[in-house]
Coordinates of C-alpha atoms in Angstrom, one line a residue:
M1 CA 143.5 209.0 145.2
E2 CA 142.9 207.4 148.9
R3 CA 145.6 204.8 147.8
W4 CA 148.5 207.3 146.4
D5 CA 147.8 209.2 149.9
R6 CA 148.8 206.0 151.8
I7 CA 151.4 204.6 149.3
G8 CA 152.8 208.8 150.1
R9 CA 152.2 208.7 153.9
T10 CA 154.1 205.0 153.9
A11 CA 157.1 206.5 152.0
A12 CA 157.4 209.4 154.5
Y13 CA 158.0 207.5 157.2
G14 CA 160.2 204.5 155.1
A15 CA 162.8 208.0 154.2
A16 CA 162.3 209.3 158.4
A17 CA 163.5 205.3 159.0
A18 CA 166.0 204.8 156.2
L19 CA 168.2 208.1 157.6
V20 CA 168.5 207.4 161.1
P21 CA 171.5 204.8 160.6
Y22 CA 172.9 207.9 158.5
L23 CA 172.1 210.1 161.5
V24 CA 173.7 207.3 164.4
I25 CA 177.4 207.2 161.9
K26 CA 177.7 210.6 162.1
V27 CA 177.2 210.7 166.0
S28 CA 179.2 208.1 166.6
W29 CA 182.4 209.6 164.2
V30 CA 182.0 212.5 165.9
I31 CA 181.9 211.3 170.0
G32 CA 184.2 208.7 168.7
S33 CA 186.7 211.6 167.5
M34 CA 186.4 213.6 170.8
L35 CA 187.4 210.9 172.5
G36 CA 190.2 209.9 170.1
L37 CA 188.5 206.5 169.5
L38 CA 188.1 207.2 165.6
P39 CA 190.2 208.6 163.1
V40 CA 189.9 212.5 162.1
G41 CA 188.9 212.5 158.3
R42 CA 191.4 212.4 155.8
G43 CA 192.2 217.2 155.4
F44 CA 190.6 217.8 158.1
S45 CA 192.0 219.1 161.3
L46 CA 190.1 218.0 164.7
C47 CA 188.1 220.7 164.8
G48 CA 187.1 220.5 161.1
W49 CA 186.2 217.5 161.3
L50 CA 184.0 217.7 164.3
V51 CA 182.4 220.9 162.7
L52 CA 181.6 219.1 159.3
N53 CA 179.9 216.5 161.1
T54 CA 178.0 218.3 163.6
V55 CA 176.4 220.4 159.9
T56 CA 175.8 217.1 158.8
I57 CA 174.3 215.9 162.2
G58 CA 171.8 218.4 162.0
M59 CA 171.3 217.8 157.9
A60 CA 169.9 214.5 159.1
A61 CA 168.1 215.9 161.9
A62 CA 165.9 218.3 159.4
G63 CA 165.6 215.4 156.6
I64 CA 163.9 213.0 159.3
T65 CA 162.0 215.9 159.8
L66 CA 161.0 216.5 156.9
A67 CA 160.0 213.2 156.1
L68 CA 157.8 212.8 158.7
A69 CA 155.9 216.6 157.9
L70 CA 155.0 215.1 154.9
V71 CA 152.5 213.1 156.9
R72 CA 151.7 213.7 161.0
P73 CA 149.2 216.8 160.9
W74 CA 151.6 219.2 162.5
G75 CA 153.6 219.4 158.9
M76 CA 150.2 221.2 157.6
R77 CA 150.6 223.8 160.2
I78 CA 154.0 224.4 158.9
P79 CA 154.6 227.3 156.8
G80 CA 154.5 226.4 153.0
R81 CA 157.4 228.2 152.2
L82 CA 159.9 226.5 155.1
V83 CA 158.7 223.0 153.9
G84 CA 158.8 223.7 150.4
F85 CA 162.5 225.0 150.3
V86 CA 163.5 222.0 152.7
A87 CA 161.9 219.2 150.6
W88 CA 163.8 221.2 147.7
V89 CA 167.7 221.2 149.2
G90 CA 167.1 217.7 150.6
S91 CA 165.5 216.6 147.5
G92 CA 168.5 218.0 145.6
F93 CA 171.0 216.1 147.3
L94 CA 169.1 212.8 147.6
V95 CA 167.3 211.8 145.0
S96 CA 169.6 213.5 142.4
I97 CA 172.4 211.5 143.5
L98 CA 171.1 207.7 142.9
P99 CA 172.2 207.3 139.6
F100 CA 175.7 207.4 141.0
V101 CA 175.0 205.3 144.5
V102 CA 173.8 202.9 141.3
V103 CA 176.6 203.6 139.5
S104 CA 179.2 203.5 141.8
A105 CA 178.2 200.2 142.9
L106 CA 178.5 198.5 139.6
F107 CA 182.0 199.8 139.1
D108 CA 182.4 198.8 143.0
S109 CA 183.7 201.7 143.3
G110 CA 180.6 203.5 146.0
T111 CA 182.7 202.4 149.2
G112 CA 185.3 204.8 149.5
T113 CA 186.6 207.9 148.8
S114 CA 186.5 210.1 145.7
G115 CA 189.7 211.6 145.6
G116 CA 188.4 215.0 147.4
S117 CA 185.3 215.1 144.6
G118 CA 182.1 215.7 147.5
S119 CA 181.0 212.6 146.8
P120 CA 179.4 211.1 148.8
G121 CA 179.7 207.5 149.9
G122 CA 181.7 208.6 152.8
S123 CA 181.5 211.7 155.0
G124 CA 179.1 213.2 153.0
S125 CA 181.7 215.9 152.0
A126 CA 185.0 217.0 150.1
A127 CA 187.2 214.2 151.9
G128 CA 186.5 210.4 153.3
D129 CA 188.5 207.7 155.5
A130 CA 189.6 205.3 154.0
A131 CA 189.2 203.8 157.1
M132 CA 186.1 203.1 157.2
P133 CA 184.6 200.5 157.6
G134 CA 182.5 198.7 154.5
W135 CA 179.1 198.3 156.7
E136 CA 179.3 201.7 157.4
A137 CA 179.7 202.6 153.7
V138 CA 176.5 200.3 153.2
L139 CA 174.6 201.8 155.5
L140 CA 175.4 205.4 154.1
Q141 CA 174.6 204.6 150.8
C142 CA 171.5 202.6 152.0
S143 CA 170.2 205.8 154.2
F144 CA 170.9 208.1 150.4
V145 CA 168.6 205.6 148.5
G146 CA 166.0 205.3 150.8
T147 CA 165.5 208.6 152.4
G148 CA 165.5 209.6 147.9
I149 CA 163.2 207.0 147.3
G150 CA 160.6 208.1 150.2
L151 CA 160.8 211.2 149.4
A152 CA 160.0 211.3 146.0
I153 CA 157.4 209.0 146.6
A154 CA 156.0 211.3 149.8
L155 CA 156.5 214.5 148.2
P156 CA 153.8 214.6 145.8
A157 CA 151.2 213.3 147.4
Y158 CA 152.0 216.0 150.3
L159 CA 151.8 218.7 147.3
W160 CA 148.3 217.1 145.8
R161 CA 147.1 217.1 149.0
R162 CA 148.3 220.9 150.5
R163 CA 148.4 222.9 147.3
P164 CA 146.9 220.8 144.4
H165 CA 147.1 223.5 141.6
A166 CA 150.7 223.0 141.6
L167 CA 150.7 220.0 139.4
L168 CA 148.4 221.2 137.1
R169 CA 149.9 222.2 133.3
P170 CA 148.4 226.1 132.5
E171 CA 145.8 226.6 130.4
R172 CA 148.1 229.0 128.2
P173 CA 151.7 230.0 128.0
R174 CA 153.3 231.6 130.2
A175 CA 155.4 234.5 129.7
S176 CA 158.8 233.6 129.8
S177 CA 160.4 237.7 130.0
G178 CA 163.0 237.6 132.4
S179 CA 162.8 233.6 133.4
L180 CA 165.2 232.2 130.9
W181 CA 168.2 232.8 132.4
P182 CA 168.6 229.8 134.8
V183 CA 168.4 227.9 131.0
V184 CA 171.3 229.2 129.5
T185 CA 173.5 229.7 132.2
G186 CA 172.2 226.3 134.0
A187 CA 173.2 224.5 129.9
V188 CA 176.7 226.0 129.6
T189 CA 177.3 225.0 133.4
G190 CA 175.5 221.8 132.7
L191 CA 178.0 221.2 129.4
V192 CA 180.9 222.1 130.9
W193 CA 180.7 219.4 133.7
L194 CA 179.6 217.0 130.9
Y195 CA 182.6 217.4 129.3
W196 CA 185.1 217.5 132.2
A197 CA 183.4 213.7 133.1
A198 CA 184.3 212.6 129.5
G199 CA 187.9 213.4 130.3
G200 CA 188.1 217.3 128.8
P201 CA 191.5 218.1 130.3
L202 CA 190.6 222.3 129.9
G203 CA 190.1 223.4 133.5
I204 CA 191.3 221.0 135.1
A205 CA 194.4 221.7 137.1
H206 CA 196.0 218.3 138.6
R207 CA 194.8 215.3 136.1
D208 CA 195.9 212.4 138.1
E209 CA 192.9 213.1 140.9
R210 CA 189.9 211.5 139.0
P211 CA 189.6 208.2 140.0
A212 CA 186.1 206.8 138.2
D213 CA 183.5 207.2 141.3
W214 CA 184.4 211.0 140.1
H215 CA 183.7 210.9 136.6
V216 CA 180.6 209.1 137.3
L217 CA 179.5 212.1 140.0
V218 CA 180.7 215.4 137.5
G219 CA 178.4 213.1 134.9
V220 CA 175.2 212.6 137.2
D221 CA 175.6 216.2 137.9
A222 CA 176.1 217.4 134.2
C223 CA 173.0 215.7 132.7
W224 CA 170.3 216.8 136.1
A225 CA 171.9 220.3 135.1
L226 CA 171.3 219.8 131.3
A227 CA 167.9 218.2 132.4
A228 CA 166.9 221.4 134.2
S229 CA 167.5 223.7 131.7
A230 CA 165.8 221.8 128.9
A231 CA 162.5 222.2 131.2
V232 CA 161.8 225.0 131.8
P233 CA 161.1 226.3 128.5
A234 CA 158.8 223.1 128.4
L235 CA 156.8 224.0 131.4
L236 CA 156.2 228.3 130.7
R237 CA 155.7 227.6 127.1
C238 CA 153.5 224.4 127.9
R239 CA 155.4 222.4 125.0
S240 CA 156.4 218.4 125.1
A241 CA 152.4 217.8 125.2
R242 CA 153.5 214.2 125.2
L243 CA 155.9 214.5 128.6
P244 CA 152.8 214.5 131.6
Y245 CA 153.2 218.3 132.9
P246 CA 153.9 216.1 136.9
L247 CA 157.4 214.9 135.3
L248 CA 158.3 218.3 133.4
L249 CA 158.4 219.6 137.3
A250 CA 160.0 216.9 139.1
V251 CA 163.2 216.9 137.0
A252 CA 163.5 220.6 137.0
W253 CA 162.3 220.6 140.7
L254 CA 165.3 217.7 141.0
G255 CA 167.6 219.7 139.1
S256 CA 167.4 222.9 140.4
G257 CA 167.3 221.4 144.2
S258 CA 170.7 219.4 142.8
M259 CA 172.3 222.4 142.0
F260 CA 171.8 224.6 144.3
A261 CA 172.7 221.7 147.5
W262 CA 175.3 220.4 145.9
S263 CA 177.5 223.3 144.9
G264 CA 176.5 225.1 147.6
W265 CA 178.0 221.6 149.7
R266 CA 181.6 222.1 147.6
L267 CA 181.9 225.5 147.8
P268 CA 182.9 225.9 150.8
A269 CA 184.7 223.0 150.5
T270 CA 186.6 224.3 147.9
V271 CA 187.6 227.3 149.2
Y272 CA 188.9 225.8 152.3
V273 CA 191.2 223.5 150.4
A274 CA 192.5 226.3 148.6
L275 CA 193.6 228.7 151.2
A276 CA 194.7 226.1 153.8
H277 CA 196.5 223.8 151.0
P278 CA 195.7 220.4 153.2
S279 CA 198.9 217.9 151.6
D280 CA 196.5 215.7 151.6
V281 CA 194.0 216.5 149.5
R282 CA 194.0 218.0 145.8
Y283 CA 190.6 218.4 143.8
P284 CA 191.2 217.9 139.8
E285 CA 189.7 221.1 139.3
N286 CA 191.1 224.5 139.1
V287 CA 189.7 226.4 141.6
A288 CA 189.0 229.1 140.4
V289 CA 186.8 227.6 137.5
A290 CA 185.5 225.0 140.5
V291 CA 184.9 228.4 142.8
T292 CA 183.1 230.4 139.7
L293 CA 181.0 226.7 138.5
H294 CA 179.9 226.1 141.8
V295 CA 178.5 229.9 142.8
T296 CA 177.0 230.2 138.9
A297 CA 175.1 226.3 139.6
V298 CA 174.2 228.0 143.3
L299 CA 172.8 230.8 141.8
T300 CA 171.3 229.2 138.6
G301 CA 169.7 226.6 140.5
A302 CA 167.8 229.2 142.8
G303 CA 166.8 230.8 139.7
I304 CA 164.7 228.0 137.9
M305 CA 163.3 227.5 141.7
R306 CA 161.7 231.0 141.5
T307 CA 160.3 230.2 138.1
L308 CA 158.6 227.5 139.5
V309 CA 157.3 229.0 142.9
R310 CA 155.6 232.1 139.9
G311 CA 154.3 229.3 137.6
G312 CA 152.8 228.0 141.2
R313 CA 151.4 231.3 142.1
E314 CA 150.3 232.1 138.4
R315 CA 148.2 228.7 138.8
A316 CA 147.0 229.3 142.1
G317 CA 145.2 232.6 140.9
V318 CA 143.5 230.9 138.1
P319 CA 139.7 230.5 138.9
G320 CA 138.9 226.6 139.9
S321 CA 142.4 226.0 139.6
A322 CA 142.8 225.1 142.9
Q323 CA 139.5 223.4 143.2
R324 CA 139.4 221.0 140.8
P325 CA 141.6 218.1 141.6
A326 CA 139.9 218.5 145.1
E327 CA 137.4 218.0 143.8
R328 CA 137.7 215.2 142.0
V329 CA 139.1 213.3 145.6
S330 CA 136.1 214.3 147.1
R331 CA 134.0 212.5 144.4
R332 CA 136.1 209.6 144.1
A333 CA 136.2 209.2 147.8

């Protein structure tokens, strides 16, 4: 376990370092736009562009702080709920998007925009800028990949140090009353996204506004939603004994975080486009359908996370459950 802890600490520092280029690029965009040296993103006014990138600067700063909190002693003094929430949202943003980055790179479509789909390759928003240099796009993608991988390794190590009982499989099934509604809504949302990714026309208002990376991104969202919905019943009923319990937790954690973070990010952008009607940005989806799905995804992600938190509290109340992993670590040490 000492070796695993060292790996986790190294990964935390690596995650923080990987996000620095993203932060620097975003700051340069804000300063450059204010001075008139850089163009404003497609579909945005100057004010909207500055607000958007200022928000992403804050998100990047929060991500760097989170990564350092997972390894520095002061991170253990921060309230666990705050660290958990920021880690959940950050994981949903970064780790869940890694398949999109890989597939987009294979199709050479990860350096441009996604027709207003919310691709992370450009501005990390609902709009990008075709004039963005290729090297900036590469740095942005490397920041996503590096931070995502680093958090994926650092988070379990931090959780083992602070809440070891959370990684233990419960000895008996838990009651599922009131906990299965996120499974249903998550499955429905995932199936709709999967239908769109496969080229389904229902609910699509602008069929020509669907580039290849839009299909990939929607398909990735669908897979995470369906995976999280499938993992929750297995966690509640202690089934799938052939699958490691931490793996099921990770799938539910990342899938719910992906739905909450990305739909929470796209929802205001979708509303903005619907109300402002920018001439150069159009979403493929019907606005009403897209808003409904995003709201459902946000509520579903929060519902799954609530189920995971309740399960962790129940395991913490089992006598000896929080001590067993720590005792094993001390004996090996």
